[in-house]
PDB file of C-alpha atoms in Angstrom:
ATOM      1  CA  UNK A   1     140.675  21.433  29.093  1.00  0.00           C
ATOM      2  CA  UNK A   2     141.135  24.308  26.484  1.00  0.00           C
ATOM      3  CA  UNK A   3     137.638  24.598  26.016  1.00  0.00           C
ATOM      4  CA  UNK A   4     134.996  27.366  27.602  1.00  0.00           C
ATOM      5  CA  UNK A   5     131.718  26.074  27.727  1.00  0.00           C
ATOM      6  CA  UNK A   6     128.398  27.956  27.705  1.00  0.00           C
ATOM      7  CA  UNK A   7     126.813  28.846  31.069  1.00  0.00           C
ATOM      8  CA  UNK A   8     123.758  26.958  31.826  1.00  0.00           C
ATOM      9  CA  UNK A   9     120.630  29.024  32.066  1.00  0.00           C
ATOM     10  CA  UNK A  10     120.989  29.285  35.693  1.00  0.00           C
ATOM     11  CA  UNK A  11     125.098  30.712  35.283  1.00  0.00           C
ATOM     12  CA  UNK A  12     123.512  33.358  32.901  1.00  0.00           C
ATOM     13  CA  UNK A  13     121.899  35.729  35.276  1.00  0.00           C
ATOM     14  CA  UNK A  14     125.225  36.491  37.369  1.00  0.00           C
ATOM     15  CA  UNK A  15     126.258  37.700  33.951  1.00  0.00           C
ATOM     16  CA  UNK A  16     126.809  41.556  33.544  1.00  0.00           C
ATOM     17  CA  UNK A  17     124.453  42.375  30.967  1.00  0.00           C
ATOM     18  CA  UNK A  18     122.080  39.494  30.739  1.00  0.00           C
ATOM     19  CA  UNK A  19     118.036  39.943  31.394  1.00  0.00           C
ATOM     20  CA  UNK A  20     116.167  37.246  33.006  1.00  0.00           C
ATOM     21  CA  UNK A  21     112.805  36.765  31.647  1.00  0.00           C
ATOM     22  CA  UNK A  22     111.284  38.662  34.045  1.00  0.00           C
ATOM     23  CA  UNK A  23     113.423  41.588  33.656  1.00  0.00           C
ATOM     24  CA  UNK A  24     112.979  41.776  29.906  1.00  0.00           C
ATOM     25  CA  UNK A  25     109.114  41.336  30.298  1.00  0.00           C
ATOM     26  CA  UNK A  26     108.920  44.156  32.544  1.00  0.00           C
ATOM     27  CA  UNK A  27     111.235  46.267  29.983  1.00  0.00           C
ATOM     28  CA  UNK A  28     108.780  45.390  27.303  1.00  0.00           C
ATOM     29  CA  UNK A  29     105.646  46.147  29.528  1.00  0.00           C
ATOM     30  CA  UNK A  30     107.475  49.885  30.125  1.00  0.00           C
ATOM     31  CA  UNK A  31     107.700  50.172  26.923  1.00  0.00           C
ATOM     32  CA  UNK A  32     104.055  49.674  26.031  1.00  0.00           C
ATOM     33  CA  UNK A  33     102.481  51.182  28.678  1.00  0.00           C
ATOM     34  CA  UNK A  34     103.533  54.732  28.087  1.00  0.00           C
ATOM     35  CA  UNK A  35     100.466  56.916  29.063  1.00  0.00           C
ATOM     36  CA  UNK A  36     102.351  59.860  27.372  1.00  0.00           C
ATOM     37  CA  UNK A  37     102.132  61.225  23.730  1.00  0.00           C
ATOM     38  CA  UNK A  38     105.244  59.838  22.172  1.00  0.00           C
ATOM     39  CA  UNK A  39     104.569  57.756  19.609  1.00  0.00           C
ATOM     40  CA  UNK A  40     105.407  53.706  20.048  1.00  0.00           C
ATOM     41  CA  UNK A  41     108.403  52.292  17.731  1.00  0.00           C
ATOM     42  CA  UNK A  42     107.618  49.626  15.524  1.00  0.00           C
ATOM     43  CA  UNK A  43     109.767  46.864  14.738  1.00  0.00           C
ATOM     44  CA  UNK A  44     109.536  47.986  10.789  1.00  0.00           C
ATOM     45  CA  UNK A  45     110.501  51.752  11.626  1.00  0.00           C
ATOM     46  CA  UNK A  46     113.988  52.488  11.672  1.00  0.00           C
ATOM     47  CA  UNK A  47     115.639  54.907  14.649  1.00  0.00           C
ATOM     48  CA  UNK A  48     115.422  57.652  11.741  1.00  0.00           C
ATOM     49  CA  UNK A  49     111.790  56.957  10.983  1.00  0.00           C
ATOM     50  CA  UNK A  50     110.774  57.190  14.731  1.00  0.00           C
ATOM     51  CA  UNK A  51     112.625  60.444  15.403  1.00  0.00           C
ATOM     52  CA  UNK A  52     110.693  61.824  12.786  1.00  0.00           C
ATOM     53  CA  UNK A  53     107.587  60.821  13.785  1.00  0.00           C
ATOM     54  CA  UNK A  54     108.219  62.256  17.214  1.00  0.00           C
ATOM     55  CA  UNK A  55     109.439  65.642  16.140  1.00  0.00           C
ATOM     56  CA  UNK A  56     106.071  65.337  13.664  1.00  0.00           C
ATOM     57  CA  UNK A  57     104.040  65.549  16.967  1.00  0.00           C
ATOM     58  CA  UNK A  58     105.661  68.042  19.654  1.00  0.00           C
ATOM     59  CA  UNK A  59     108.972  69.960  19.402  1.00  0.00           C
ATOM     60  CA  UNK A  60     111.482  67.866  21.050  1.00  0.00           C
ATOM     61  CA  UNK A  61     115.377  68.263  22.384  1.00  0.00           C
ATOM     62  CA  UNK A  62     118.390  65.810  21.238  1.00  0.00           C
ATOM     63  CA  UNK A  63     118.134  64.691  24.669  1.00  0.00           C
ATOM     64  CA  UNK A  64     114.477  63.363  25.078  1.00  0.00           C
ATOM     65  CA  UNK A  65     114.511  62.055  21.556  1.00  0.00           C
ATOM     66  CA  UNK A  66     117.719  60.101  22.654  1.00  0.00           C
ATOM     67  CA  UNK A  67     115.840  58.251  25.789  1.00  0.00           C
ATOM     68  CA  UNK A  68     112.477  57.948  23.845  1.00  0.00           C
ATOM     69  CA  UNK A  69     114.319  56.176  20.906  1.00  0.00           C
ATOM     70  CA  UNK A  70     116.997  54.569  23.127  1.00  0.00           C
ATOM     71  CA  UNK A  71     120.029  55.439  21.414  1.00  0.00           C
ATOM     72  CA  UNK A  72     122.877  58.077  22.003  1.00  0.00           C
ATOM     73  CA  UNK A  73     122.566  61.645  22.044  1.00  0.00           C
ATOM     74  CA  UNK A  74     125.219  62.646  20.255  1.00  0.00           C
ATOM     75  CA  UNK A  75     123.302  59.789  17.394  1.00  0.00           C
ATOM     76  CA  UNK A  76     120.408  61.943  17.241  1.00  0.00           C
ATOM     77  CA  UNK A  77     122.279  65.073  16.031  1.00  0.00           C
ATOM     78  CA  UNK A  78     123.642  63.051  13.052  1.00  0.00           C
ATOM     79  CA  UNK A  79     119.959  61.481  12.448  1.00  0.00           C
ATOM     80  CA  UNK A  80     118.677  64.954  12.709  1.00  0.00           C
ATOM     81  CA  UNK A  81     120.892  66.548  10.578  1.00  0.00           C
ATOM     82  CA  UNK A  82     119.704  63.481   8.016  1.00  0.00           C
ATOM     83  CA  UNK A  83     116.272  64.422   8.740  1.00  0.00           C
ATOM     84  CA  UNK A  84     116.471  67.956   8.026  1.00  0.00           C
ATOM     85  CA  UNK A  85     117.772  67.296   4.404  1.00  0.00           C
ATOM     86  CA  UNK A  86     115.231  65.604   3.183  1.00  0.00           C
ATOM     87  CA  UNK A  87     112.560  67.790   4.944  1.00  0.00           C
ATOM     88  CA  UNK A  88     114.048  71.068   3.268  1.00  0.00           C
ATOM     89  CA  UNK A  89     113.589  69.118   0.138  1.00  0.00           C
ATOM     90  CA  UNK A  90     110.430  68.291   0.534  1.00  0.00           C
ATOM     91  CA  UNK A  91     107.635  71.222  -0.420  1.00  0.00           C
ATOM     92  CA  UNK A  92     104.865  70.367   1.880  1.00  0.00           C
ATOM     93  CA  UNK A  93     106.807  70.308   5.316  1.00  0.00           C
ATOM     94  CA  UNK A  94     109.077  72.388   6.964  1.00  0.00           C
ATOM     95  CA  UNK A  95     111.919  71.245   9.578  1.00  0.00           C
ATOM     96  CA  UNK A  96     112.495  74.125  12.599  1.00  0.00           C
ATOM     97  CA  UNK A  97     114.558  74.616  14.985  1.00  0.00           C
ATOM     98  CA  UNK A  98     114.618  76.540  18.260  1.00  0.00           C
ATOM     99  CA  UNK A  99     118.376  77.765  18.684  1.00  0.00           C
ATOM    100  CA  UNK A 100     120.073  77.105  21.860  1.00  0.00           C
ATOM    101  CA  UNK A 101     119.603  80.151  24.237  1.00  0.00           C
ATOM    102  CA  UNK A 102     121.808  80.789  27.312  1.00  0.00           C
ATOM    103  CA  UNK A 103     120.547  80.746  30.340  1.00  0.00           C
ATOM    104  CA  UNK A 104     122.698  83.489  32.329  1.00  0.00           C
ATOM    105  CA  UNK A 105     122.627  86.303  28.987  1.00  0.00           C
ATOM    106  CA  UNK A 106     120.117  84.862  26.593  1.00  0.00           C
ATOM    107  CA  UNK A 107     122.458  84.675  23.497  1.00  0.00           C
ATOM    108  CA  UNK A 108     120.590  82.685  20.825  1.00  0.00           C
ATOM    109  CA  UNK A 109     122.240  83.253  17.601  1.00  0.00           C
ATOM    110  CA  UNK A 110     124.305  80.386  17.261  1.00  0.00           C
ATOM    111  CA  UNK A 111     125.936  79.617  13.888  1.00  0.00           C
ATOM    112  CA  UNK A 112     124.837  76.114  13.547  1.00  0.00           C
ATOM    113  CA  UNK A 113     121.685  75.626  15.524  1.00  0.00           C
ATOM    114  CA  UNK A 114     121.854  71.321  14.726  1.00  0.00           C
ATOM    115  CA  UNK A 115     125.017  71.388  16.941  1.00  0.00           C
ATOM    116  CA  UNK A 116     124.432  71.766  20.626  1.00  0.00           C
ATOM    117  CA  UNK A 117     127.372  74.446  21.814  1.00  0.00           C
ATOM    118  CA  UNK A 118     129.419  74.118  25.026  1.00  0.00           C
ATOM    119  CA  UNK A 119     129.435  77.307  26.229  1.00  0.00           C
ATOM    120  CA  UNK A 120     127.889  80.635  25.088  1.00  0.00           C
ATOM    121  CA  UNK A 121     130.076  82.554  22.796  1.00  0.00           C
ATOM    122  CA  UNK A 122     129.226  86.266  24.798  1.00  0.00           C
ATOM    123  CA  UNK A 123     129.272  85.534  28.028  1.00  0.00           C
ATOM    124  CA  UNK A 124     131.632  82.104  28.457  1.00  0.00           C
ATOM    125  CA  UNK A 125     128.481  80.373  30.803  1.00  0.00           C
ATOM    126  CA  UNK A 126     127.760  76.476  30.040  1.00  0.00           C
ATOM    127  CA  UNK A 127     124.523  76.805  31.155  1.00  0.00           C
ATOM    128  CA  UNK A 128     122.438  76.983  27.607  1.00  0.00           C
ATOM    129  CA  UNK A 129     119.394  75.245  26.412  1.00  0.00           C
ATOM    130  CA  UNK A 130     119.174  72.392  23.816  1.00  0.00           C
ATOM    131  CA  UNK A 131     117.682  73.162  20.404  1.00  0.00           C
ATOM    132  CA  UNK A 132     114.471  71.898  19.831  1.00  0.00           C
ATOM    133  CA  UNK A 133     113.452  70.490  16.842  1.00  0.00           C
ATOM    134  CA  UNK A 134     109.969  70.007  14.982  1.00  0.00           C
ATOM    135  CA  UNK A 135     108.346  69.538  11.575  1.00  0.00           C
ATOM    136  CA  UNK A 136     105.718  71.390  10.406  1.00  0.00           C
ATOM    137  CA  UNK A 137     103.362  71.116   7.445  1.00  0.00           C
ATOM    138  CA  UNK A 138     102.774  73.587   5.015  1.00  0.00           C
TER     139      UNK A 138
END
């Protein structure tokens, strides 16, 4: 009476949130089949390791790296800020940054250009870039 028993495996797909094995075939497929240059995450490589080994390749925004590593955006900014300390550390690479720049004046000298700003500081417009971020070699 007090009891809630499991749904049955054919309860499971009216579930909000639950993949049939079809869907989560065709997920993993997507995932594999990416004809672009991003690289492909490992199950050994952590969400940290893989956003560095995308911004090793091309320079890349808070937003892409948040859909190619499937996490939040506003995650990425803390793993980049991660990131960036121990690439400043290290002597043979070098972590950069293209600043925000705003669309409507092109103000780019933000103080902190890991944070993504809401609005430009000049000319009060919310239209502004992201940063873009990339490591270099020396």
């Amino acid at each position: 009476m007090g009891q809630d028993n499991p749904p049955s495996n054919a309860e499971s797909a009216h579930y909000s949130g639950s993949k049939t094995t079809a869907e989560s075939q065709s997920i993993t497929d997507s995932t594999i089949d990416r004809n672009d240059n991003t690289t492909i995450r490992t199950d050994a490589q952590t969400t940290r390791e893989h956003i560095r080994a995308e911004i090793q390749t091309t320079p890349q925004t808070a937003s892409e790296l948040a859909t190619i590593v499937n996490t939040a955006r506003s995650a990425v900014f803390g793993h980049i800020d991660h990131i960036a300390q121990s690439v400043n550390a290290s002597p043979d690479e070098q972590f950069l940054v293209a600043p925000p720049t705003c669309e409507r004046c092109g103000f780019d000298q933000f103080d902190d250009p890991l944070n993504n700003p809401s609005q430009c500081p000049d000319c009060r417009s919310e239209r502004l870039s992201e940063p873009e971020f990339i490591i270099k070699p020396l």
